[in-house]
mmCIF file of C-alpha atoms and ligand atoms in Angstrom:
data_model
loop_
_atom_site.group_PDB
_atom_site.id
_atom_site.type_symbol
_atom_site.label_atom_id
_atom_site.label_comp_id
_atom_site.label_asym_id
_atom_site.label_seq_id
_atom_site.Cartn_x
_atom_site.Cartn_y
_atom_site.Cartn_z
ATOM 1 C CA UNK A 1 125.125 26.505 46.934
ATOM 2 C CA UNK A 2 128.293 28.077 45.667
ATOM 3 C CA UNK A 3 131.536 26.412 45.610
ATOM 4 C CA UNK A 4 132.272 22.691 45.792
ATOM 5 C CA UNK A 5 129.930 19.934 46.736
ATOM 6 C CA UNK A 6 133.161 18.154 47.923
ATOM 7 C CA UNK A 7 136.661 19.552 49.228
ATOM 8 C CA UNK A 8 139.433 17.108 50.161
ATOM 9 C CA UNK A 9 142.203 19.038 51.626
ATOM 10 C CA UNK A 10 146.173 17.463 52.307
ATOM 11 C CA UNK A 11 144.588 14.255 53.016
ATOM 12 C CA UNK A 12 146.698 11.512 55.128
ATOM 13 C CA UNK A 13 145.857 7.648 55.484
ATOM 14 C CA UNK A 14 147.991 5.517 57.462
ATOM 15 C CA UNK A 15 148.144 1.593 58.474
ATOM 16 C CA UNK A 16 150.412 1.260 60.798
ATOM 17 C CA UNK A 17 153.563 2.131 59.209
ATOM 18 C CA UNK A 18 152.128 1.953 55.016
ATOM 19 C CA UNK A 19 151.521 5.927 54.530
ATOM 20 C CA UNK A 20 148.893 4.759 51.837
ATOM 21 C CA UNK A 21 147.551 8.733 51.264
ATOM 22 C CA UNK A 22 150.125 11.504 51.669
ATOM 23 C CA UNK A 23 148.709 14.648 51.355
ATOM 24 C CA UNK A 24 146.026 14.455 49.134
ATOM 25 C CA UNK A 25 143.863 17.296 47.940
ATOM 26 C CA UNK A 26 140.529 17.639 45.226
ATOM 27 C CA UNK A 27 137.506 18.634 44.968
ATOM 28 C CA UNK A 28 134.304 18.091 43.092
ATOM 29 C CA UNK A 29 131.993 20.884 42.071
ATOM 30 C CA UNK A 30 128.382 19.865 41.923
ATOM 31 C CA UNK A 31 126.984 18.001 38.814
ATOM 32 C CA UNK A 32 130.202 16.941 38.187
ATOM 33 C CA UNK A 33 131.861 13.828 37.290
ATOM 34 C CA UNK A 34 135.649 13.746 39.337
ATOM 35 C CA UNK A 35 137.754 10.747 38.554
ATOM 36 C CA UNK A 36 140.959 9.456 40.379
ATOM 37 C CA UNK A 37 142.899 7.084 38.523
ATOM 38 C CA UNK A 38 145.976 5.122 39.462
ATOM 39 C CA UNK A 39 147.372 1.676 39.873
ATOM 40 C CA UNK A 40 147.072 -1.204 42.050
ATOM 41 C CA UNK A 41 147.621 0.417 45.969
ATOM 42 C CA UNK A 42 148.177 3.743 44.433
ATOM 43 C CA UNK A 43 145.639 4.772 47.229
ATOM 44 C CA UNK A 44 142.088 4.730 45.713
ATOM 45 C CA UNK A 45 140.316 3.146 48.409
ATOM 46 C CA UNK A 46 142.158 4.688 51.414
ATOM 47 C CA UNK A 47 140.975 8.059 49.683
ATOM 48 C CA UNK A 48 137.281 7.269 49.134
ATOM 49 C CA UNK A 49 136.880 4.981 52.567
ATOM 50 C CA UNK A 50 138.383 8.316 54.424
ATOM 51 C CA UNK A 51 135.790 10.439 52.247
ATOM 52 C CA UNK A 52 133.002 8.177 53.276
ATOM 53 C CA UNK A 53 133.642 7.758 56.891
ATOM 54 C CA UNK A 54 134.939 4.002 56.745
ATOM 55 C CA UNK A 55 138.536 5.298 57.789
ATOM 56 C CA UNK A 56 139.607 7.461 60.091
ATOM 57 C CA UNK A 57 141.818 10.039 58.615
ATOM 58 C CA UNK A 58 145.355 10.608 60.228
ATOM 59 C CA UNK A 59 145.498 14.217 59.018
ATOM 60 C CA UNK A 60 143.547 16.421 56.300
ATOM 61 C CA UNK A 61 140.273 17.786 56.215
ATOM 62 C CA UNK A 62 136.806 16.538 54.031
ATOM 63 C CA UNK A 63 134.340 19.444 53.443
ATOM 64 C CA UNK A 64 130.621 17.895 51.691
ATOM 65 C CA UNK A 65 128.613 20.774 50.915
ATOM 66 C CA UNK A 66 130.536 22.953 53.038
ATOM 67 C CA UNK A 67 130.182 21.267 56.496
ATOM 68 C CA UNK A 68 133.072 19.431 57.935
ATOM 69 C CA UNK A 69 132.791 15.468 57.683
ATOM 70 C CA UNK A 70 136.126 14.469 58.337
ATOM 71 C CA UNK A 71 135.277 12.495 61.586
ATOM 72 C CA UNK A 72 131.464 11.904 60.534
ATOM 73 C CA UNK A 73 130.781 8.428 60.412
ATOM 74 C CA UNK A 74 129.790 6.172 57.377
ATOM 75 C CA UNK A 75 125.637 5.799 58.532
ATOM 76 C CA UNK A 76 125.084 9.129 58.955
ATOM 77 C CA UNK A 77 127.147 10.645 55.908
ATOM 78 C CA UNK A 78 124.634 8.233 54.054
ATOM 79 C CA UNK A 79 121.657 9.833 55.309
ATOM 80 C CA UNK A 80 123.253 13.123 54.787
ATOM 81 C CA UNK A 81 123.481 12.557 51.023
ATOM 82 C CA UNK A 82 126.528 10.863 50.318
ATOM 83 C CA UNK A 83 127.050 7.397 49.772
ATOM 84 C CA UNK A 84 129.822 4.624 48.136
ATOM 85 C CA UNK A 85 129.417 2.101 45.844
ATOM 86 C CA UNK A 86 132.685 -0.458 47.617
ATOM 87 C CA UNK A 87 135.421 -2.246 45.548
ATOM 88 C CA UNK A 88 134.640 -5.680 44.909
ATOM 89 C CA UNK A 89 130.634 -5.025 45.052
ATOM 90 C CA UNK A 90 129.993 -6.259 48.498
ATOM 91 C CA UNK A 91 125.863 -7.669 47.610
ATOM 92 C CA UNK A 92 125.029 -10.016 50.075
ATOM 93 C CA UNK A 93 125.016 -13.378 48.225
ATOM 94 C CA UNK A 94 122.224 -15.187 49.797
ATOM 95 C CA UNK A 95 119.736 -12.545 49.776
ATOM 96 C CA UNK A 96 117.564 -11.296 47.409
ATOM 97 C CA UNK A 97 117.726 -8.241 45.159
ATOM 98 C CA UNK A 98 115.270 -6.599 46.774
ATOM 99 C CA UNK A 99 116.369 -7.409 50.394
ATOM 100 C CA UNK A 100 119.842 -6.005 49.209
ATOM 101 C CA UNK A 101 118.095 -3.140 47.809
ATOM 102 C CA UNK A 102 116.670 -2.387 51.235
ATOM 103 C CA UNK A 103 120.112 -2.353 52.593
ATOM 104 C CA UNK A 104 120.450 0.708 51.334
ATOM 105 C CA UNK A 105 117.228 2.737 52.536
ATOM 106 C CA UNK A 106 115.495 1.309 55.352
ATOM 107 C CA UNK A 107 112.577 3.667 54.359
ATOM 108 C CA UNK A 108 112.844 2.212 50.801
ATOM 109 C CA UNK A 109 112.536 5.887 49.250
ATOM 110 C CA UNK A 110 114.058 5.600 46.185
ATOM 111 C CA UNK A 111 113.602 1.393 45.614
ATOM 112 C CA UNK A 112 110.731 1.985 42.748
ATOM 113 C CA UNK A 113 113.172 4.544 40.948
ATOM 114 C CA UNK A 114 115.988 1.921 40.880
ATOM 115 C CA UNK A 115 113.761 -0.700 39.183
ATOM 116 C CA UNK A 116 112.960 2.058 36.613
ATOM 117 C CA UNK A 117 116.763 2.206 36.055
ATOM 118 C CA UNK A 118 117.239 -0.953 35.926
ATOM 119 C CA UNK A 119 114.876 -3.336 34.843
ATOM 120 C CA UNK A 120 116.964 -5.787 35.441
ATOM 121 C CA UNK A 121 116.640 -5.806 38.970
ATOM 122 C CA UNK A 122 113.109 -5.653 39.070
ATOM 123 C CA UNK A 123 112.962 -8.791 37.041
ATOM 124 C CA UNK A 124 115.126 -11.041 39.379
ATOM 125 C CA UNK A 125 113.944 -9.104 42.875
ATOM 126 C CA UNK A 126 112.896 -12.599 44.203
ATOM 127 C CA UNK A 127 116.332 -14.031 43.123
ATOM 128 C CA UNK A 128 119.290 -14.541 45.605
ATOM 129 C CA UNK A 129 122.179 -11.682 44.421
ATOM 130 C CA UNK A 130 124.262 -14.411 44.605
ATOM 131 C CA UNK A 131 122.546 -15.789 41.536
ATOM 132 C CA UNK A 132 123.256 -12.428 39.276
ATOM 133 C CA UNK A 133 125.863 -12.282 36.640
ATOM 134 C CA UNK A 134 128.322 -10.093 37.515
ATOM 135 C CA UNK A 135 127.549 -7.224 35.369
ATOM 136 C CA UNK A 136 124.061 -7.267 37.279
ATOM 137 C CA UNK A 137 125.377 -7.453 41.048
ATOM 138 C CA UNK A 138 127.665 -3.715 39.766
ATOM 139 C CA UNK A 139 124.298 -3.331 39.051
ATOM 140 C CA UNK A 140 122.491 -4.329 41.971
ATOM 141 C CA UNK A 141 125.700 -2.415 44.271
ATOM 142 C CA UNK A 142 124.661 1.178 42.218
ATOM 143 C CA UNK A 143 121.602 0.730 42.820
ATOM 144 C CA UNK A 144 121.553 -0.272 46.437
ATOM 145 C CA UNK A 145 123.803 3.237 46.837
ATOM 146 C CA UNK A 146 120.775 5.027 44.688
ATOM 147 C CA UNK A 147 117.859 4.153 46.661
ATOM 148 C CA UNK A 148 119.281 6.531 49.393
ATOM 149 C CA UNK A 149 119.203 9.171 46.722
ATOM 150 C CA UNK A 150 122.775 10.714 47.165
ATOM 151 C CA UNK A 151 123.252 13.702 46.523
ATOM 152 C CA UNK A 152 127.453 12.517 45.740
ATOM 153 C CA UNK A 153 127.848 9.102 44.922
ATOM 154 C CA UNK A 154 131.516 7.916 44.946
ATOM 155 C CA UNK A 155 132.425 4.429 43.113
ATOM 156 C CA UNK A 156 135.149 2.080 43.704
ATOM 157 C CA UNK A 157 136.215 0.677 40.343
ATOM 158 C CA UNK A 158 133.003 -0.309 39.395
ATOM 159 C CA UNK A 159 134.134 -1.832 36.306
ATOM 160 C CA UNK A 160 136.992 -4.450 37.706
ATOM 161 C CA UNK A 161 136.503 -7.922 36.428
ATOM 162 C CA UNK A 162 133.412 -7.137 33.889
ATOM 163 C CA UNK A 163 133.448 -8.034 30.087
ATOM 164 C CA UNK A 164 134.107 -5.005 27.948
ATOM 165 C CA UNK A 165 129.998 -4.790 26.680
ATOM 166 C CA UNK A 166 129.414 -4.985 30.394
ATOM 167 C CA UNK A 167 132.310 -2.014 31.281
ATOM 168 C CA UNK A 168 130.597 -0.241 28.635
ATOM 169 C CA UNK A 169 126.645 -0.259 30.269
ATOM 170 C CA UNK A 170 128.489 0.562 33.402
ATOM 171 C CA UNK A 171 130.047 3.713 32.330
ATOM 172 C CA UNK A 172 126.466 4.161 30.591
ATOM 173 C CA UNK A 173 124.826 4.052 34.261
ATOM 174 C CA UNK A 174 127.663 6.036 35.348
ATOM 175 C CA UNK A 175 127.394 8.813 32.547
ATOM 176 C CA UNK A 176 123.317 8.656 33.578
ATOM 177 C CA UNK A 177 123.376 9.093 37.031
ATOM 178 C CA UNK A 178 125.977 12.206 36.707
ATOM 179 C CA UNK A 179 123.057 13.732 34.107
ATOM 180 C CA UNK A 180 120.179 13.042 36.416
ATOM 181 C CA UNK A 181 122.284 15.853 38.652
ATOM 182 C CA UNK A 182 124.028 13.590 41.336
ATOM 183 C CA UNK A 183 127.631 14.310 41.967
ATOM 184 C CA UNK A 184 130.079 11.523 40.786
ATOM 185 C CA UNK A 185 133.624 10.805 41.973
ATOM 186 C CA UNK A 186 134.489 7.533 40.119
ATOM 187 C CA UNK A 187 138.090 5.718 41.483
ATOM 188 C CA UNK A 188 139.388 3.443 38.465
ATOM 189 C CA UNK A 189 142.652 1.108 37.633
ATOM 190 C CA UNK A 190 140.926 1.986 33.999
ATOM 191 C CA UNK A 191 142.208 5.333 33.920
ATOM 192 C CA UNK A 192 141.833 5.969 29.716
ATOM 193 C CA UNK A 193 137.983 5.068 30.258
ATOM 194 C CA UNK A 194 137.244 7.133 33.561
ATOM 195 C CA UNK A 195 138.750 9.711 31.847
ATOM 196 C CA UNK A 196 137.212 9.488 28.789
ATOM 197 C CA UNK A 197 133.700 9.957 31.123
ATOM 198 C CA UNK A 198 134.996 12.271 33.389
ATOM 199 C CA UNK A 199 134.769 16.303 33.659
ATOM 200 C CA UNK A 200 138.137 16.447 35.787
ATOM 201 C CA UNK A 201 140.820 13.928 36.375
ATOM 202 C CA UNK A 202 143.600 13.403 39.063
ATOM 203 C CA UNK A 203 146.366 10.581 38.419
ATOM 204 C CA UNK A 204 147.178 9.232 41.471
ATOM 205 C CA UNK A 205 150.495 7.388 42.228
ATOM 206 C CA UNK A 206 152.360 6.187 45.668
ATOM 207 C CA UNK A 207 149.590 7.809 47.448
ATOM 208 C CA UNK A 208 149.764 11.514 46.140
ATOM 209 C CA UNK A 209 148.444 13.407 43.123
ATOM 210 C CA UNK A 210 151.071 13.870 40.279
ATOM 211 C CA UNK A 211 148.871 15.265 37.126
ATOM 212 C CA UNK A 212 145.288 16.439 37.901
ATOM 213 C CA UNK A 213 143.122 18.979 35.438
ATOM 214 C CA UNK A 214 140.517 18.418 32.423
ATOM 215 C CA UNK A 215 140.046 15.187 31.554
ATOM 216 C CA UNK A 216 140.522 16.244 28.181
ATOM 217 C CA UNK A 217 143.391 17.920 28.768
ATOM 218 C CA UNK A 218 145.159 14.786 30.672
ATOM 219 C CA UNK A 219 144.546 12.305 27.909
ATOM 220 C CA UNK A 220 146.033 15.251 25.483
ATOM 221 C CA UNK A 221 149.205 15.359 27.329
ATOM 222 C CA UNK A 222 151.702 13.279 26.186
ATOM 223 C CA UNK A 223 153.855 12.872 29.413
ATOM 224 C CA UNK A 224 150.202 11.346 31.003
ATOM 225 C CA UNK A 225 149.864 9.236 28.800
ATOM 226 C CA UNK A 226 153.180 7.494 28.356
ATOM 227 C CA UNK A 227 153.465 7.240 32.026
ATOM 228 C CA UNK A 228 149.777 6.319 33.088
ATOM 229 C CA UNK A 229 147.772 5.571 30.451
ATOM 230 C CA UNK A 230 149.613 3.195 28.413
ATOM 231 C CA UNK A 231 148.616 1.725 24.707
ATOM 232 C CA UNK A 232 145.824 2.070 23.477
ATOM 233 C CA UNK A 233 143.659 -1.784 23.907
HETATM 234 N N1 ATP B 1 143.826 -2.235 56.006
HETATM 235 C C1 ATP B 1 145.073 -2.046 55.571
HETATM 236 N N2 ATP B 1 146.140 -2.353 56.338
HETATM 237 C C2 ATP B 1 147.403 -2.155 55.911
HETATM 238 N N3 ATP B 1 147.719 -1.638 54.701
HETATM 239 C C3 ATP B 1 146.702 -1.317 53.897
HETATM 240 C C4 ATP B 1 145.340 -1.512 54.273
HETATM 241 N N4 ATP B 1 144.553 -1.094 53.250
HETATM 242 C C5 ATP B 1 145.393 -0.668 52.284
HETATM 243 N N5 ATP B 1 146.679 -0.805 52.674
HETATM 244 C C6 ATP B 1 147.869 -0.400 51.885
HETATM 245 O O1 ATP B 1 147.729 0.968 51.569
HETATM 246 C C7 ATP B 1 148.168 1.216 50.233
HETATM 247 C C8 ATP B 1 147.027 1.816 49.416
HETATM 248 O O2 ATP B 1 145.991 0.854 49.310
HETATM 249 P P1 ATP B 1 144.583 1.162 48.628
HETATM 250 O O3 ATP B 1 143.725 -0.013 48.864
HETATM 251 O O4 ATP B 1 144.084 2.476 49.065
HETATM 252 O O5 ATP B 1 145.025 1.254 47.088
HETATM 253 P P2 ATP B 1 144.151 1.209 45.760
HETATM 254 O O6 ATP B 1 144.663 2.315 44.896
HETATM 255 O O7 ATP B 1 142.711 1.196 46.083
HETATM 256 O O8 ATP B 1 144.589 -0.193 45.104
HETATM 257 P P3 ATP B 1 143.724 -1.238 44.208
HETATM 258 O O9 ATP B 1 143.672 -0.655 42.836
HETATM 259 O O10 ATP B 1 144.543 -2.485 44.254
HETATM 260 O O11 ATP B 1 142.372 -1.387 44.824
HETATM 261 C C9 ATP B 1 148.670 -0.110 49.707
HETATM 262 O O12 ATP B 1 150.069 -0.146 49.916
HETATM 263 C C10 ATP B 1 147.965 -1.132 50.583
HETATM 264 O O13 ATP B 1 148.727 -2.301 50.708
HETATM 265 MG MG1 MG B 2 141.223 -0.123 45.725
#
């Protein structure tokens, strides 16, 4: 396939009268890792929720491997190859690994692959998720999304709330997955690390793209960094 695996064009979210996404546009060539980094209701969520069919766009157009998806709903983008990994994990607490694991492939396709990922999981497939440290349910949540196999996997701050050695094997997953061939587009508050892992970056602020190019190149420019990016922790 030539040209991008994704294609987000003038995106608009709305609640009620909050114009969360105004005019948003991106896109992710394939094999690539895309981030979007901004801070707290900069519009992150509203952007990937919209990609993945959990909101209804109010104006724009999504394009996944050149088909139209912008009014395709969530269960059947996932069987089309592209899945999300939600904000705040969203593992179902009082079943086990494996049950949650099954969540995310009712044919169980790619369940054996995730254990080999993470042998973690395989260890503590009889345990309720609920039981997991937290590192392990971000675990548990990437993996659920990879037993579909995606094709594009797109994360919601998968490292909110986790140690720093934890933040670090997440971005390790991350930087995996991305070199197994799968498509990332990574939403973080942590915008010098998703940089840092990312091929292309887009700052996002008040809901609309104000710096976007190289990664490299954003955490070289000075005006990103004083405004976005902050000191260095
Ligand atoms: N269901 C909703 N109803 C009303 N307003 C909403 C809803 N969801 C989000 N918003 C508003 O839309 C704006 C963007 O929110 P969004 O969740 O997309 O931001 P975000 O960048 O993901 O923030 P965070 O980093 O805190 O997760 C915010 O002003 C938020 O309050
Ligand atoms: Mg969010």
């Amino acid at each position: 396939m030539t040209g991008p695996i994704l294609t987000v064009e003038d995106l608009r979210v709305r609640y009620g009268r909050v114009e969360a996404v105004r005019g948003v546009s991106f896109d992710a060539a394939a094999g690539e890792l895309v981030t979007l980094v901004g801070a707290n209701g900069a519009g992150k969520s509203s952007i990937i929720n919209a990609v993945s069919g959990l909101v209804r766009p109010r104006g724009g157009r999504i394009l996944f491997e050149g088909r139209d998806i912008t009014r395709t709903p969530a269960h059947r983008l996932v069987r089309s190859g592209l899945v999300q990994v939600p904000e705040g994990r969203q593992i179902l607490a009082t079943l086990t690994v494996e049950e949650n694991l099954r969540l995310g492939a009712p044919r169980r396709a790619g369940i054996g692959e995730v254990y080999g990922r993470f042998p973690v999981l395989a260890e503590r497939r009889r345990s309720p998720a609920g039981t997991l440290s937290g590192g392990e349910q971000q675990m548990l949540a990437i993996g659920r999304a990879l037993v579909a196999r995606p094709r594009l996997i797109l994360l919601d701050e998968p490292s909110m709330g986790l140690a720093p050695r934890i933040v670090d094997e997440v971005f390790g997953v991350i930087g995996e997955i991305r070199s197994s061939g799968t498509t990332v587009v990574l939403v973080e508050q942590n915008a010098r690390r998703a940089l840092r892992a990312a091929d292309h970056g887009y700052i996002l602020a008040s809901g609309e793209i104000v710096h976007s190019g190289p990664a490299a190149e954003l955490l070289g420019d000075d005006r990103v960094v004083q405004a976005y990016l902050g000191v260095e922790t």
